[in-house]
Short mmCIF file of C-alpha atoms in Angstrom, two decimals:
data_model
loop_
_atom_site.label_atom_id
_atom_site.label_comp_id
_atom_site.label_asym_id
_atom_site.label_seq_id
_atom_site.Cartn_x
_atom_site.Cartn_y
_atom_site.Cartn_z
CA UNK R 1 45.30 16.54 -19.14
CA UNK R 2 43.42 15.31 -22.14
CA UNK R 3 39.44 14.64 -22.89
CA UNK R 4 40.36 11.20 -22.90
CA UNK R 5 38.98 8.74 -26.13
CA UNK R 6 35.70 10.53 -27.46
CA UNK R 7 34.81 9.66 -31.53
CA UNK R 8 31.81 10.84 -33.37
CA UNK R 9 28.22 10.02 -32.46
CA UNK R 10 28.99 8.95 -29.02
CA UNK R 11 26.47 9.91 -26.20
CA UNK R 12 29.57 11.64 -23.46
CA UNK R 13 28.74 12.45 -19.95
CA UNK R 14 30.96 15.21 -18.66
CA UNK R 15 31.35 15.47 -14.89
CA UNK R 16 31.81 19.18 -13.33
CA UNK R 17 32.96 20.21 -9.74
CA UNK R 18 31.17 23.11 -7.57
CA UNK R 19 34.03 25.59 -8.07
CA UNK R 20 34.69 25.43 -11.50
CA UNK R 21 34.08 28.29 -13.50
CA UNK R 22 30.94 28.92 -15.45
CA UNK R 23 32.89 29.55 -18.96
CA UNK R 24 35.34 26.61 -17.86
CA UNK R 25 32.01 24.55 -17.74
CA UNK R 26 30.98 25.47 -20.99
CA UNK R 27 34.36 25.44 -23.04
CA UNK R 28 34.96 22.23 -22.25
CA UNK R 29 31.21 21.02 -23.37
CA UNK R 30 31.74 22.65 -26.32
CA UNK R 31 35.09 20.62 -27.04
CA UNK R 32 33.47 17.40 -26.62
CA UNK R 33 29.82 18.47 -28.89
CA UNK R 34 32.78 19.38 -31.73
CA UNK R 35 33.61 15.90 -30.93
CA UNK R 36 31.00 13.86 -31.11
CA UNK R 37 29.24 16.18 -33.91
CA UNK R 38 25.56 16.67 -33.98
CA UNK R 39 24.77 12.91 -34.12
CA UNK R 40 26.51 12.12 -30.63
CA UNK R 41 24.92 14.16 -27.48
CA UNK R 42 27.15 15.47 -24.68
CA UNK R 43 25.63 15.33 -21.23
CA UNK R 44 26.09 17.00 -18.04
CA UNK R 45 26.11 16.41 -14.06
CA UNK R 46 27.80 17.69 -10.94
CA UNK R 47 30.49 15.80 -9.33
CA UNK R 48 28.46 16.06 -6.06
CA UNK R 49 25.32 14.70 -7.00
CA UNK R 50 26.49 11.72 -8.74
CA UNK R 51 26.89 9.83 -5.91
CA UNK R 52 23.22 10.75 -4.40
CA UNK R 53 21.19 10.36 -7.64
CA UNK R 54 20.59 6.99 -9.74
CA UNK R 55 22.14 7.44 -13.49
CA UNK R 56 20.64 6.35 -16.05
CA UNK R 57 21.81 2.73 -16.80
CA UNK R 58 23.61 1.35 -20.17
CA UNK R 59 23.52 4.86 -21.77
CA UNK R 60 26.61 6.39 -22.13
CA UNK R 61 30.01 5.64 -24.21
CA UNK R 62 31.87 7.49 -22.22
CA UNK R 63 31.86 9.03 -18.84
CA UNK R 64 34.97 12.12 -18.56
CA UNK R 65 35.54 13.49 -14.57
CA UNK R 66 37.77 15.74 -13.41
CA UNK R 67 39.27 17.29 -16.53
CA UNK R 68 37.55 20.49 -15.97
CA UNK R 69 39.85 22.82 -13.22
CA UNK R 70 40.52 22.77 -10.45
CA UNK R 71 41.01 18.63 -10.52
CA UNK R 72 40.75 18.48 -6.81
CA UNK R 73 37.78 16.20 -6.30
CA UNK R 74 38.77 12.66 -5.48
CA UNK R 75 35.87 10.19 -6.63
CA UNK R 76 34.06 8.08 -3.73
CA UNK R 77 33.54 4.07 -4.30
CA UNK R 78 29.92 4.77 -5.14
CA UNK R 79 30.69 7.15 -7.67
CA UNK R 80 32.92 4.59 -9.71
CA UNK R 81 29.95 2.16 -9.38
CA UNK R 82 27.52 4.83 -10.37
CA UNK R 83 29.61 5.19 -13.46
CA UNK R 84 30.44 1.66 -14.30
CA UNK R 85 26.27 1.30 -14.10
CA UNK R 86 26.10 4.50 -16.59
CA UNK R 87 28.42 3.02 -19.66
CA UNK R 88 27.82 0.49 -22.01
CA UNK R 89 29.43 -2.72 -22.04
CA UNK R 90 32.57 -1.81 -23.71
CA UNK R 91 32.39 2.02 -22.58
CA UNK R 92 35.10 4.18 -21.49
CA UNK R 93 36.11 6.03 -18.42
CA UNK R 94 38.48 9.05 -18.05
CA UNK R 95 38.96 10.54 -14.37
CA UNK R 96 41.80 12.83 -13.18
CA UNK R 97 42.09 13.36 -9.60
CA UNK R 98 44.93 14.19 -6.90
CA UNK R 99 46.65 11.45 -4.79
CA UNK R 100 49.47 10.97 -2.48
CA UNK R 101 52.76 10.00 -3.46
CA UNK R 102 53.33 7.36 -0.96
CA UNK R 103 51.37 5.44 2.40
CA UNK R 104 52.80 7.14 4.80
CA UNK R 105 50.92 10.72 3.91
CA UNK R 106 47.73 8.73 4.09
CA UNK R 107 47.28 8.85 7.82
CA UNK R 108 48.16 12.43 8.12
CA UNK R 109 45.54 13.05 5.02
CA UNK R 110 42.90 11.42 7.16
CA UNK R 111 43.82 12.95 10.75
CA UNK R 112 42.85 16.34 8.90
CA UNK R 113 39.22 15.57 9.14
CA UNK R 114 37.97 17.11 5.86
CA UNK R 115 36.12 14.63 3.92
CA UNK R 116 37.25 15.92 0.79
CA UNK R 117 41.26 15.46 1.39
CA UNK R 118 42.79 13.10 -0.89
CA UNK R 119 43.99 9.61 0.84
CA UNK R 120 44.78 7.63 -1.86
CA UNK R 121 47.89 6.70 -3.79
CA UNK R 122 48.49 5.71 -7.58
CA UNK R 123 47.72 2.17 -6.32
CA UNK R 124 45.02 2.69 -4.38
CA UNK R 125 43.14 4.41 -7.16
CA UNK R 126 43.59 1.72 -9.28
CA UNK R 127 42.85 -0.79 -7.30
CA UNK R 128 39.48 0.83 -6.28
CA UNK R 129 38.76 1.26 -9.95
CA UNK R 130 39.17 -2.26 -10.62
CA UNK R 131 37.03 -3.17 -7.62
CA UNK R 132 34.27 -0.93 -8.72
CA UNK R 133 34.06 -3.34 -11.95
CA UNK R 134 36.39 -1.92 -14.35
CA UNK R 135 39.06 -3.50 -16.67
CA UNK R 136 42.14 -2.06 -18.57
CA UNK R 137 43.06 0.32 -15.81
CA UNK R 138 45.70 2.59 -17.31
CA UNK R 139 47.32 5.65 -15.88
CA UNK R 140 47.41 7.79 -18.84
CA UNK R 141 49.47 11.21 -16.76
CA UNK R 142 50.84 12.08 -13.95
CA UNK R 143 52.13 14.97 -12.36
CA UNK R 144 53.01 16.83 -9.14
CA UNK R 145 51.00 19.54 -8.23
CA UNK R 146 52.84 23.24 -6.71
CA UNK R 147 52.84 23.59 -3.34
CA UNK R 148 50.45 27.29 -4.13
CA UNK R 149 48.41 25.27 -5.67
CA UNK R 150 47.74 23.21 -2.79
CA UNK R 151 47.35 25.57 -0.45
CA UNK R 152 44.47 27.21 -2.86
CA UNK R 153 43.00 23.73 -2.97
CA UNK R 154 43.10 23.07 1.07
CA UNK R 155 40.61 25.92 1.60
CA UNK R 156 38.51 26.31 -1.50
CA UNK R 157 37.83 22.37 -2.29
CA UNK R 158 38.78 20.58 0.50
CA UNK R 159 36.87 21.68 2.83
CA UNK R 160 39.43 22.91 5.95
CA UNK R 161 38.99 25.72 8.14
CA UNK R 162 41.19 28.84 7.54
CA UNK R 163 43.00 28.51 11.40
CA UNK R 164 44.00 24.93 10.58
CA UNK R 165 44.75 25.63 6.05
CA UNK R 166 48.19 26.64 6.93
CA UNK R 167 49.12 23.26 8.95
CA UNK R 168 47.61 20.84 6.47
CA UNK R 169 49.45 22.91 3.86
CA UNK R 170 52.21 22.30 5.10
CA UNK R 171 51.83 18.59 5.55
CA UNK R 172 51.16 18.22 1.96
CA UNK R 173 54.24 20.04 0.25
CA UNK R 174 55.28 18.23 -2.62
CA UNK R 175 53.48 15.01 -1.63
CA UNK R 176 50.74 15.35 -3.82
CA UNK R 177 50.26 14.58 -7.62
CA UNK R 178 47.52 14.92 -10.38
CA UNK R 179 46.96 11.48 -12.14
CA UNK R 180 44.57 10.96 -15.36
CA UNK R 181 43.37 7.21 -15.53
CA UNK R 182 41.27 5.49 -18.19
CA UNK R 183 39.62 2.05 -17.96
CA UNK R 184 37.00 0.51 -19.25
CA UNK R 185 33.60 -1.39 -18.07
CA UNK R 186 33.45 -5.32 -19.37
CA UNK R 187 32.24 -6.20 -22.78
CA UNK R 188 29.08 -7.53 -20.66
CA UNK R 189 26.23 -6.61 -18.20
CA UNK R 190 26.05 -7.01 -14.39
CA UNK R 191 24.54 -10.70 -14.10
CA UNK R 192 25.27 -11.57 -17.59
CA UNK R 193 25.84 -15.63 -17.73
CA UNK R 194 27.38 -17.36 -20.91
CA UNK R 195 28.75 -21.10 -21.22
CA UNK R 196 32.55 -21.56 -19.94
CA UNK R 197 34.53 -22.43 -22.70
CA UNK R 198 35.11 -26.37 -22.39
CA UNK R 199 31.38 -26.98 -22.27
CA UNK R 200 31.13 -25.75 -25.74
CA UNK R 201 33.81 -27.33 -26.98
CA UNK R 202 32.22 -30.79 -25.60
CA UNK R 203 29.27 -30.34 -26.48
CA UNK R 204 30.72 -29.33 -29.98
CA UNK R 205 32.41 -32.76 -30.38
CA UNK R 206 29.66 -34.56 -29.35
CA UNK R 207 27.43 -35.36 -32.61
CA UNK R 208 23.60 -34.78 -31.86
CA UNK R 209 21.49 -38.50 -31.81
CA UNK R 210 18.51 -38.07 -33.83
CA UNK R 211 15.81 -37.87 -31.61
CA UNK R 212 14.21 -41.58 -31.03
CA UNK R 213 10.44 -42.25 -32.60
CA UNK R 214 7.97 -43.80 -30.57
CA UNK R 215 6.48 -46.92 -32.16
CA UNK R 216 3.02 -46.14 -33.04
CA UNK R 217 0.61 -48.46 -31.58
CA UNK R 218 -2.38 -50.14 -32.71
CA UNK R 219 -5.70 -49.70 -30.77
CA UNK R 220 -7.81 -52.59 -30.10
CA UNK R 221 -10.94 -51.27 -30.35
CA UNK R 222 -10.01 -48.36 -33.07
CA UNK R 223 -12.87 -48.72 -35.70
CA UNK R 224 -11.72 -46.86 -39.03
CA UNK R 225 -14.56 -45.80 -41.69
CA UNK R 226 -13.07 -47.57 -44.18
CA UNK R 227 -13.29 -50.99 -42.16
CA UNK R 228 -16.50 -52.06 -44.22
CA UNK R 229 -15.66 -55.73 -44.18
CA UNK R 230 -15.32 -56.02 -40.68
CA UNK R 231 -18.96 -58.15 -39.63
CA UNK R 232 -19.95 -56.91 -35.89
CA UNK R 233 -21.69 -59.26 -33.82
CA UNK R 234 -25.31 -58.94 -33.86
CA UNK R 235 -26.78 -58.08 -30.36
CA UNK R 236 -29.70 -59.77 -30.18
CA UNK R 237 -28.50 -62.99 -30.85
CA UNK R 238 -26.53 -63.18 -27.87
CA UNK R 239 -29.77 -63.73 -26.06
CA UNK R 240 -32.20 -66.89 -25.53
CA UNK R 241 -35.40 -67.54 -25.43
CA UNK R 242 -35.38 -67.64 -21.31
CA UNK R 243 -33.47 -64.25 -21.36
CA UNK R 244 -36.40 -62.43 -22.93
CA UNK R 245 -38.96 -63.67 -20.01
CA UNK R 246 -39.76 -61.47 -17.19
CA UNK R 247 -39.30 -63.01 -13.83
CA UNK R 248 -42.41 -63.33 -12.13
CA UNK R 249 -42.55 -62.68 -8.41
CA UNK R 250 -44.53 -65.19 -6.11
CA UNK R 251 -44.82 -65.10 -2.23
CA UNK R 252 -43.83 -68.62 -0.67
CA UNK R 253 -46.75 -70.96 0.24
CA UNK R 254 -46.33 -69.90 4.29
CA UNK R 255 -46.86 -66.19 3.29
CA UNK R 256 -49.92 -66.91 1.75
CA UNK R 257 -53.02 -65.08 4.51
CA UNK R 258 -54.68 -67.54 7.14
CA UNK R 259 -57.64 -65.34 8.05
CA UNK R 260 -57.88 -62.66 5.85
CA UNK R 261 -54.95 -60.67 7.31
CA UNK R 262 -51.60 -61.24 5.69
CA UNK R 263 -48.92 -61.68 8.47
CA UNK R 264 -45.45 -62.06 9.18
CA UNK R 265 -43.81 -65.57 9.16
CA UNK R 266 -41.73 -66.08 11.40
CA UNK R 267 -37.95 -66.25 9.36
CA UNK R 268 -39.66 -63.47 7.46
CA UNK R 269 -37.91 -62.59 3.80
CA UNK R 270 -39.74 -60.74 1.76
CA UNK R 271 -39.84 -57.31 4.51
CA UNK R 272 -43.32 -57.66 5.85
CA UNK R 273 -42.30 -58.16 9.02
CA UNK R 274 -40.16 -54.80 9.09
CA UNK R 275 -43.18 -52.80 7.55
CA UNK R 276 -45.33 -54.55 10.91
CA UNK R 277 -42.46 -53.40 13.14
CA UNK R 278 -42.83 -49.77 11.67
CA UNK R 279 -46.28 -49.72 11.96
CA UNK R 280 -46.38 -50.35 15.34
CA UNK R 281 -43.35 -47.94 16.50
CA UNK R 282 -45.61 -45.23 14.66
CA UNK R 283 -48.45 -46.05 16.91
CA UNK R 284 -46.76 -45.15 19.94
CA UNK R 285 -47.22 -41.77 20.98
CA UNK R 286 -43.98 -40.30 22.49
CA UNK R 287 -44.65 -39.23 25.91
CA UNK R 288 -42.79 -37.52 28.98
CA UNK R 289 -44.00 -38.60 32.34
CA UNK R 290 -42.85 -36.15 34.99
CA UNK R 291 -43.78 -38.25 38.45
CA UNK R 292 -43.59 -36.72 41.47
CA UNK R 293 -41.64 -39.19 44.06
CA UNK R 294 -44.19 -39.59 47.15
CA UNK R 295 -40.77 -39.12 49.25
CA UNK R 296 -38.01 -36.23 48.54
CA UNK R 297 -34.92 -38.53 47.15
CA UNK R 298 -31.73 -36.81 47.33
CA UNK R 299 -31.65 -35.50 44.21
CA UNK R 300 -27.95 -34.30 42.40
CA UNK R 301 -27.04 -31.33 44.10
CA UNK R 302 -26.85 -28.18 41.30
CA UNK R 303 -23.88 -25.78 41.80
CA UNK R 304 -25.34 -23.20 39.24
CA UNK R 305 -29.01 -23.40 40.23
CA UNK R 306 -30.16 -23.66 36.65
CA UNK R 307 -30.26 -27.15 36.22
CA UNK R 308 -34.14 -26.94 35.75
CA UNK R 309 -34.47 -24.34 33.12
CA UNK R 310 -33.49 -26.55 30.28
CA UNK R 311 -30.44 -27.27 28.44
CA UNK R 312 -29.75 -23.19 27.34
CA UNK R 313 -28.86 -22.53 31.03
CA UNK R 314 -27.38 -25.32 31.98
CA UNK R 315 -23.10 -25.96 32.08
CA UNK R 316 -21.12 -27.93 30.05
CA UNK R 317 -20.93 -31.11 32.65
CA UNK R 318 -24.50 -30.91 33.48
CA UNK R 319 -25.95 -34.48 34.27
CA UNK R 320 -29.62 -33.20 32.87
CA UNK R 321 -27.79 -32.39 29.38
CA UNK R 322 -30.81 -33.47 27.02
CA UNK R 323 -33.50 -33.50 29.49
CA UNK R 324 -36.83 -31.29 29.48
CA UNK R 325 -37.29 -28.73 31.68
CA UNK R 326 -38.93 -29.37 35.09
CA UNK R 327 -40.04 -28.46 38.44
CA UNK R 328 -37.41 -28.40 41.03
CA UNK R 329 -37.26 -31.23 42.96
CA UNK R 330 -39.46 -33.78 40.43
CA UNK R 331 -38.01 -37.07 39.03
CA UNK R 332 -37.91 -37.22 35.18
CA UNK R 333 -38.72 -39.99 32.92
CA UNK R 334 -38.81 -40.41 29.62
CA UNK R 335 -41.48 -42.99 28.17
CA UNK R 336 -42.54 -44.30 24.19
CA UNK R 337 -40.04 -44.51 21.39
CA UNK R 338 -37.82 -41.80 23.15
CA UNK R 339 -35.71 -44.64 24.71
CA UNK R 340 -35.20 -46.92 21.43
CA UNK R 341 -32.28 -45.93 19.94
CA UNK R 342 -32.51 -44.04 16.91
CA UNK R 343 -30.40 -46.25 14.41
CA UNK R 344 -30.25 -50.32 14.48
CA UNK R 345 -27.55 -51.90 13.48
#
């Protein structure tokens, strides 16, 4: 199993697994910084966090999982996302992982009940890898993996109890393989738009219109500075002789006083008789009468008892609603201008 495609001054992430060895770890990092010499970087993350931590996105040219032994670790659907997210349009992916050689070993995989078992076929893979948004899926190796080597794998990275190893072992003799696939992420972003192809080629053929020009048009009443033979109408000769006068005002002949006192006529025009009218409504004192009726009339009978405290304790349907407070029992009327209604139409 190769490093995959890695040229100089590429930024690389390489993915470990939680069993590798410690110089495996750093053998292999120091393959790919030789690589990429000092002007590319080489990165590092463990298989098992990548699919609980948020990668960096549009940063890497490559992404390489599963080259470093044991290559045990199958790679979960949000893992392939989390590395499509990671690469840059056009960046590389290089995973090797074990799979099953047919369907049928997939349901006895699965019965196991070890999340880390592999359940996939060649197929499978690739199809997932495709689904996860990658392109140019390519199975670059494969190989069958010794039945001692599966039995180390069962236990030490796959997660099954010792009284049940020797069963699953079993199960998986010479059904297994080791596959190395590259593919690569679209030469585009995630929500990238561009124009489909026969739009630009119709809009292509179609030869742009000059743009049309308004005609420009002339103001009436625009006045330039260099207009000095225009003549403007003089204002004052617009008027006469009879517009210049000022109206005088003269009260008809029957307006005129009889005895010293000017009055109202009787078709009254010139508002005398209004100012006479307002006189004598100012004249009137406003007055409230409270008479008390020589015989006890049935008055309305009051279900809250506060009918003669005023309008603040009295209900919403009171009948004395705008009345002045009074005496139980006592008649109230209201006398003067307080019964004249307070607009005329």
């Amino acid at each position: 199993m190769t490093l995959g495609v890695v040229s100089a001054g590429q930024r690389v992430l390489l993915v470990g697994n939680p069993v590798a060895e410690a110089q495996d770890l750093q053998r292999t990092q120091q393959e790919l910084q030789e690589m990429v010499t000092p002007s590319g970087s080489v990165s590092f993350e463990q298989f098992d966090r990548v699919a609980n931590i948020s990668l960096a996105s549009s940063i890497y040219n490559s992404v390489i999982s599963g080259t470093i032994e044991p290559s045990a670790f199958p790679h979960p659907t949000t893992s392939l996302i989390q590395f499509l997210r990671a690469l840059v349009p056009n960046g590389t992916v290089t995973l090797v992982e074990p799979v099953l050689v047919d369907d049928a070993n997939t349901a006895t995989a699965s019965q196991m009940g070890a999340l880390r078992l592999p359940t996939r076929t060649t197929a499978t893979l690739i199809s997932d890898i495709k689904l996860a948004g990658f392109i140019d899926v390519t199975v670059a190796d494969s190989e069958p993996v010794q039945d001692d080597v599966v039995e180390k794998w069962v236990v030490r990275c796959w997660g099954v109890a010792s009284d049940e190893a020797l069963q699953v072992a079993n199960s998986l003799k010479g059904k297994v393989l080791r596959v190395q696939v590259t593919a690569r992420k679209p030469a585009y972003e995630v929500g990238a738009a561009a124009a489909l192809p026969f739009a630009r080629k119709k809009a292509a053929n179609v030869t742009a219109a000059p743009p049309a020009t308004k005609p420009l048009k002339e103001s009436v009443w625009t006045i330039s500075p260099d207009d000095d033979d225009e003549e403007l109408e003089d204002e004052d000769a617009l008027l006469s002789d009879d517009d210049m006068l000022i109206p005088a005002t003269k009260a008809p002949v029957d307006c005129e006083p009889v005895s010293g006192k000017k009055k109202a006529c009787k078709n009254c025009t010139c508002g005398l008789a209004d100012m006479e009218e307002d006189l004598a409504t100012d004249g009137e004192q406003a007055k409230i009468v409270v008479i008390t009726p020589a015989k006890k009339a049935a008055a309305p009978a009051s279900s809250c008892g506060n009918c003669y405290l005023g309008d603040a304790f009295r209900c919403g349907s009171c009948p004395y609603i705008g009345m002045p407070a009074f005496k139980p029992g006592e008649k109230v009327l209201l006398a003067g201008n307080l019964l004249n209604d307070d607009v005329e139409l």
